[in-house]
Short mmCIF file of C-alpha atoms in Angstrom, two decimals:
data_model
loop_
_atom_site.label_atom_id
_atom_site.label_comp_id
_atom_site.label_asym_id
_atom_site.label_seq_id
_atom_site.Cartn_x
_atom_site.Cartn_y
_atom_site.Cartn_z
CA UNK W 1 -17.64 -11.82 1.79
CA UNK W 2 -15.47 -13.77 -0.47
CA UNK W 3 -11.84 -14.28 0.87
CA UNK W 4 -8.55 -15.79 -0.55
CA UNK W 5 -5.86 -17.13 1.86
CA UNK W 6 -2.33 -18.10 0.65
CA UNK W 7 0.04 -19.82 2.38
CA UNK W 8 3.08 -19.88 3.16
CA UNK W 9 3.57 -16.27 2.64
CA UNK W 10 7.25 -17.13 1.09
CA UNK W 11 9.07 -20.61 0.73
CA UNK W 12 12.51 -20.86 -0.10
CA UNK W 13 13.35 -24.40 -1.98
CA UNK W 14 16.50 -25.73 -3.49
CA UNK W 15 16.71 -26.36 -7.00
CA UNK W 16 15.06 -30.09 -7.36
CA UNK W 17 13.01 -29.57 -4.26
CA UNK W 18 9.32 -30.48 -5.04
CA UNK W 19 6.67 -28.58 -2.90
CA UNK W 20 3.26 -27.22 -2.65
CA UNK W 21 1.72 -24.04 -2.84
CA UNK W 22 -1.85 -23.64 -0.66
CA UNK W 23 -4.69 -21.45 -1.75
CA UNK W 24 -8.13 -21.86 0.85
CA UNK W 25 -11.02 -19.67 -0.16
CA UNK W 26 -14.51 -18.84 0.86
CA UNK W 27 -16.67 -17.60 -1.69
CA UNK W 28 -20.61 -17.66 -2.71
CA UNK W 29 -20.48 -20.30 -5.34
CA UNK W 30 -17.44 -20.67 -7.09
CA UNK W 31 -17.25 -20.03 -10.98
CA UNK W 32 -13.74 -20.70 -11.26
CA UNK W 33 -10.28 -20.44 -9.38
CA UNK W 34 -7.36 -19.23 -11.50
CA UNK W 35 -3.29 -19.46 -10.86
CA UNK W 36 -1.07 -16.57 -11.87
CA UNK W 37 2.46 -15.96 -11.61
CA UNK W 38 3.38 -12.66 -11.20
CA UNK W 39 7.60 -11.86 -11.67
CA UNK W 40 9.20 -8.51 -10.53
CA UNK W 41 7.53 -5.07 -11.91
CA UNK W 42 5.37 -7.02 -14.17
CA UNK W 43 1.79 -7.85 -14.17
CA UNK W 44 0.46 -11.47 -13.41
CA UNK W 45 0.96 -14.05 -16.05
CA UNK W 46 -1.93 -16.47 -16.17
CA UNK W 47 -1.62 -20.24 -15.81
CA UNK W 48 -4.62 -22.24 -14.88
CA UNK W 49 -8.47 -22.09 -14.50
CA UNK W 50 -10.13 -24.62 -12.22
CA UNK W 51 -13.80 -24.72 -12.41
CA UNK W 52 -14.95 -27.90 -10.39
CA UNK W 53 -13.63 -29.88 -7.16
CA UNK W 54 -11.35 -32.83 -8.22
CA UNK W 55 -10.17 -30.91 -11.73
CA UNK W 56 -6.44 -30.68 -12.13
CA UNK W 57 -4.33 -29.00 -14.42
CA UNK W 58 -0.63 -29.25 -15.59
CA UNK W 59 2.01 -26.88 -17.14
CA UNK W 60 5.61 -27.94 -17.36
CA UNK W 61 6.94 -28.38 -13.37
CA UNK W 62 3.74 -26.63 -12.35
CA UNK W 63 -0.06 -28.92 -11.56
CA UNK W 64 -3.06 -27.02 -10.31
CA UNK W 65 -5.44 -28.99 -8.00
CA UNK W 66 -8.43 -28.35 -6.28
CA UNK W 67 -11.28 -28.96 -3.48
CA UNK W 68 -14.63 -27.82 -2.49
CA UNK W 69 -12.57 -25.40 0.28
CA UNK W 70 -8.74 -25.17 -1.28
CA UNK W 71 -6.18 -25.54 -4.17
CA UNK W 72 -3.00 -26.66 -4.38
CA UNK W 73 -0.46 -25.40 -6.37
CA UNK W 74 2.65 -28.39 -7.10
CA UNK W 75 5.60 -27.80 -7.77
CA UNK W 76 8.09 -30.51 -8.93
CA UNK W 77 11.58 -30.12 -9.39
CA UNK W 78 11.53 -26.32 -9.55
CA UNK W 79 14.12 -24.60 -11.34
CA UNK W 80 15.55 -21.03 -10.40
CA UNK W 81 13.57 -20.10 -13.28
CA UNK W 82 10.20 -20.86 -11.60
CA UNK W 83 11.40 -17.98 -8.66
CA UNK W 84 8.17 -15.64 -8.70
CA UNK W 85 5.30 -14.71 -6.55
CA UNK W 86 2.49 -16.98 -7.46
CA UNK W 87 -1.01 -15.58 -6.82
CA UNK W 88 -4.47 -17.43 -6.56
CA UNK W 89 -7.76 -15.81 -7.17
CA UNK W 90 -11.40 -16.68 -7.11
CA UNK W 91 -14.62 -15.76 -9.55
CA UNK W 92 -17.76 -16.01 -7.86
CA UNK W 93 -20.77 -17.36 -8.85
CA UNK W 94 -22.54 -14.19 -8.96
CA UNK W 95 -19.84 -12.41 -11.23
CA UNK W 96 -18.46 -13.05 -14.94
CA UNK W 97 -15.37 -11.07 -14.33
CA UNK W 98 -14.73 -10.20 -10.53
CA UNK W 99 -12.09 -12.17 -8.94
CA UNK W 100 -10.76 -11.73 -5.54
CA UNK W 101 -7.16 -12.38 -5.05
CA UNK W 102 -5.18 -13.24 -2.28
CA UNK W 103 -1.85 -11.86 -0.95
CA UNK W 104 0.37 -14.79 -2.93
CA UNK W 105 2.91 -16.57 -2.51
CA UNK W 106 6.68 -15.47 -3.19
CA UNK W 107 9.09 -18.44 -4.09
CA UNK W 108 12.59 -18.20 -4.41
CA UNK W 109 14.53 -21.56 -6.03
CA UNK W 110 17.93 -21.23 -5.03
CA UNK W 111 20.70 -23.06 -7.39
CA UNK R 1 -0.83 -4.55 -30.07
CA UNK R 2 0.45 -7.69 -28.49
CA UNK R 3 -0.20 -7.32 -25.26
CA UNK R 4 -1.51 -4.89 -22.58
CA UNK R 5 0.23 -1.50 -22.47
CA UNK R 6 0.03 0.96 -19.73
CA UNK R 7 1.87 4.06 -19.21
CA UNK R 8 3.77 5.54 -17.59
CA UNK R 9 5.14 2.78 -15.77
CA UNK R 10 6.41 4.99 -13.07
CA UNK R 11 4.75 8.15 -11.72
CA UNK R 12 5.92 10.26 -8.87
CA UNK R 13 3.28 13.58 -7.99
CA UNK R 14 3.01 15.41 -5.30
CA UNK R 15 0.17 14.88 -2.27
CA UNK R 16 -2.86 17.05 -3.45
CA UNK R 17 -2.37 16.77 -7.60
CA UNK R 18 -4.06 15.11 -10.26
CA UNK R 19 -2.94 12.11 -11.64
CA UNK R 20 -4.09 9.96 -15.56
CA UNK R 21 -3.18 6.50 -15.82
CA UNK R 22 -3.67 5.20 -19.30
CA UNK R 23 -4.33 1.59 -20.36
CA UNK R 24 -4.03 0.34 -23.99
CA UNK R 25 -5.87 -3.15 -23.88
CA UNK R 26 -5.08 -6.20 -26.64
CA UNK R 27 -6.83 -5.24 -29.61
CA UNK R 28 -10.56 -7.14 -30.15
CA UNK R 29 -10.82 -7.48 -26.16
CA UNK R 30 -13.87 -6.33 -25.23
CA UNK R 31 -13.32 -6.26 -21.55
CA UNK R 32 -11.13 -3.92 -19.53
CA UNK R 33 -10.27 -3.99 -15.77
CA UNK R 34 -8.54 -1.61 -13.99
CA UNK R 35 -7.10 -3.13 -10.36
CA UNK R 36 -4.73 -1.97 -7.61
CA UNK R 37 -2.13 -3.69 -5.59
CA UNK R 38 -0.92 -1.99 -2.51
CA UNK R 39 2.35 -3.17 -1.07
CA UNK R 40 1.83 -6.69 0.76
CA UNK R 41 -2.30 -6.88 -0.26
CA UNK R 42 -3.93 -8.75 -2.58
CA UNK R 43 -5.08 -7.48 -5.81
CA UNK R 44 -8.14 -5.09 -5.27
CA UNK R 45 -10.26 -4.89 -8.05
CA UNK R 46 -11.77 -1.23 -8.96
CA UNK R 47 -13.62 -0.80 -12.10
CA UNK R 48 -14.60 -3.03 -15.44
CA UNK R 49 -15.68 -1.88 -19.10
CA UNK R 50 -17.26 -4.41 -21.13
CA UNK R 51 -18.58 -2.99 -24.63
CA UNK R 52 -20.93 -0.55 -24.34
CA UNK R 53 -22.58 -1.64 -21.15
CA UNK R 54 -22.43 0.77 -18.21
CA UNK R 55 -19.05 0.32 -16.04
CA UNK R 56 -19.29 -1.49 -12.78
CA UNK R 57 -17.53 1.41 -10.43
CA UNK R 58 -18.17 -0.56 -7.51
CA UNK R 59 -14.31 -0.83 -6.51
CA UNK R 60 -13.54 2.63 -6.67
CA UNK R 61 -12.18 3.32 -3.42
CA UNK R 62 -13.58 7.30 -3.34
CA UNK R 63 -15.10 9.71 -5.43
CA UNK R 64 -11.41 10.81 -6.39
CA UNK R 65 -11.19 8.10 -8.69
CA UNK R 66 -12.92 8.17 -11.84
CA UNK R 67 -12.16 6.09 -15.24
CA UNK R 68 -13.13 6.37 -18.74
CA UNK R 69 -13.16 3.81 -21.58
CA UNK R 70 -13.05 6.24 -25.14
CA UNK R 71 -14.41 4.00 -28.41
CA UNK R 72 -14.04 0.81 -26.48
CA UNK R 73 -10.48 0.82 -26.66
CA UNK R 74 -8.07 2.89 -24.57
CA UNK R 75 -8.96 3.51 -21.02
CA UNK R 76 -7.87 6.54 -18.65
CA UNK R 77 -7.72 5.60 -14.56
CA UNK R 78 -8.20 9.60 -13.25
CA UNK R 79 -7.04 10.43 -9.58
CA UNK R 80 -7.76 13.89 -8.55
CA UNK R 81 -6.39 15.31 -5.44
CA UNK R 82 -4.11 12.26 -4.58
CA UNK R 83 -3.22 11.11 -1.23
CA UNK R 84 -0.27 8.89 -0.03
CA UNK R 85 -2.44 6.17 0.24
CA UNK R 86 -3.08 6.16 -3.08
CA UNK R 87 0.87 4.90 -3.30
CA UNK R 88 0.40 1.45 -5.31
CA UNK R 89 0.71 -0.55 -8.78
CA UNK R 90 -2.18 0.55 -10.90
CA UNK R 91 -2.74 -3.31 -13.24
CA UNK R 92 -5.23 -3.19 -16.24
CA UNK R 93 -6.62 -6.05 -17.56
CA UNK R 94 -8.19 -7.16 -20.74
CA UNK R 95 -10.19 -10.25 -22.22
CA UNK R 96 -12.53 -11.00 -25.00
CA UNK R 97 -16.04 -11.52 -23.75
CA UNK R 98 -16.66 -15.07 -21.83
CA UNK R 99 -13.25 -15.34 -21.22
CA UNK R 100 -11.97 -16.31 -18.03
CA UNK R 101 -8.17 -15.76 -18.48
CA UNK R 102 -7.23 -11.41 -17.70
CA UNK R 103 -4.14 -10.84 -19.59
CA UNK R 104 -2.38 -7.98 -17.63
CA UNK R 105 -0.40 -4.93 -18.08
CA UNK R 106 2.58 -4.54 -16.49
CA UNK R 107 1.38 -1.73 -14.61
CA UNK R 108 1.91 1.72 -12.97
CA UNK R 109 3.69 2.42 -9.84
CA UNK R 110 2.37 5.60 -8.53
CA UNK R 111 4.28 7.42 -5.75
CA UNK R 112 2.50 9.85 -3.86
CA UNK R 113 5.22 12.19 -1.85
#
């Protein structure tokens, strides 16, 4: 069975404060592993696709990497702006349009 | 339209009722997912249209759920006899075919009391 794991479940940074976001999955042959940042009472924005282990992928303060087993998702000098739930999700090999989501990740950037 | 519209964006109904969710996907997507997300879980998926092909049902949680895609355009999720566990944000989801990026609705919270 194909399974998402996000950590931390929340992560409070100051403004400035660079960290990462972790995403580990298990899945039958990966197709790709998308980012999406999801805001209050609104649906999930996308950001990034990852298809292969090494790619990376940058947007503003935001760069997407990933692994044969995990992705990262950086973070470098957030803003309060970038405060969201951030949620990773897999496509497996056997699908062109499942993905399996984790729980995400809820940040809060403080001023 | 511009983007994915789904209404209502809030519904409260009583235990036992029927419920339509409607989904108005980006015009010239071909695709259309319908997904849940209970409180503190991931996003479960639940059914996808693409074209004319038959739907893959193989999320729907019961036979209560049921979903319809009229002229491959607007789709209706259909809850009969809901339950409180049916409490949750109903997302839909389009894309054009062999697209990996779902742009999403922003959804309907459905209260079951």
């Amino acid at each position: 069975e194909d399974q998402v794991t996000q950590s931390p479940e929340a992560l409070r940074l100051q403004e400035g404060e660079s960290s990462s976001l972790n995403c580990s999955y298990t899945v039958s042959g990966l197709r790709g592993l998308f980012w999406y940042r999801q805001d209050p009472g609104k649906g999930p924005e996308f950001l990034f696709t990852l298809y292969s282990a090494g790619e990376e992928k940058e947007k503003e303060r935001l760069k997407a990497t990933l692994t044969k087993k995990e992705s990262f998702l950086h973070i470098t000098a957030p803003k309060p702006e970038d405060s969201a739930t951030y949620l990773c999700a897999v496509q497996p090999g056997g699908s062109n349009y499942k993905l399996t989501f984790g729980k995400g990740t809820l940040l809060t950037v403080n001023p | 339209g511009a983007g994915v519209s789904q209404s209502p964006s809030n519904k409260v109904t009583e235990k036992g009722k029927d419920v339509e969710l409607r989904c108005d996907p980006i015009s010239g997507h071909t695709a259309l997912y319908w997904y849940r997300q209970s409180l503190g879980q991931g996003l479960e998926f639940l059914i996808y249209f693409q074209g004319n092909s038959a739907p893959d049902k193989s999320g729907l949680p019961s036979d209560r759920f049921s979903a319809e895609r009229t002229g491959g355009s607007v789709s209706t999720l259909t809850i009969q006899r809901t339950q409180q566990e049916d409490s949750a944000v109903y997302l839909c989801a389009s894309s054009q075919e062999g697209s990996y990026g779902y742009t999403f609705g922003s959804g309907t919270r459905l209260t079951v009391v």
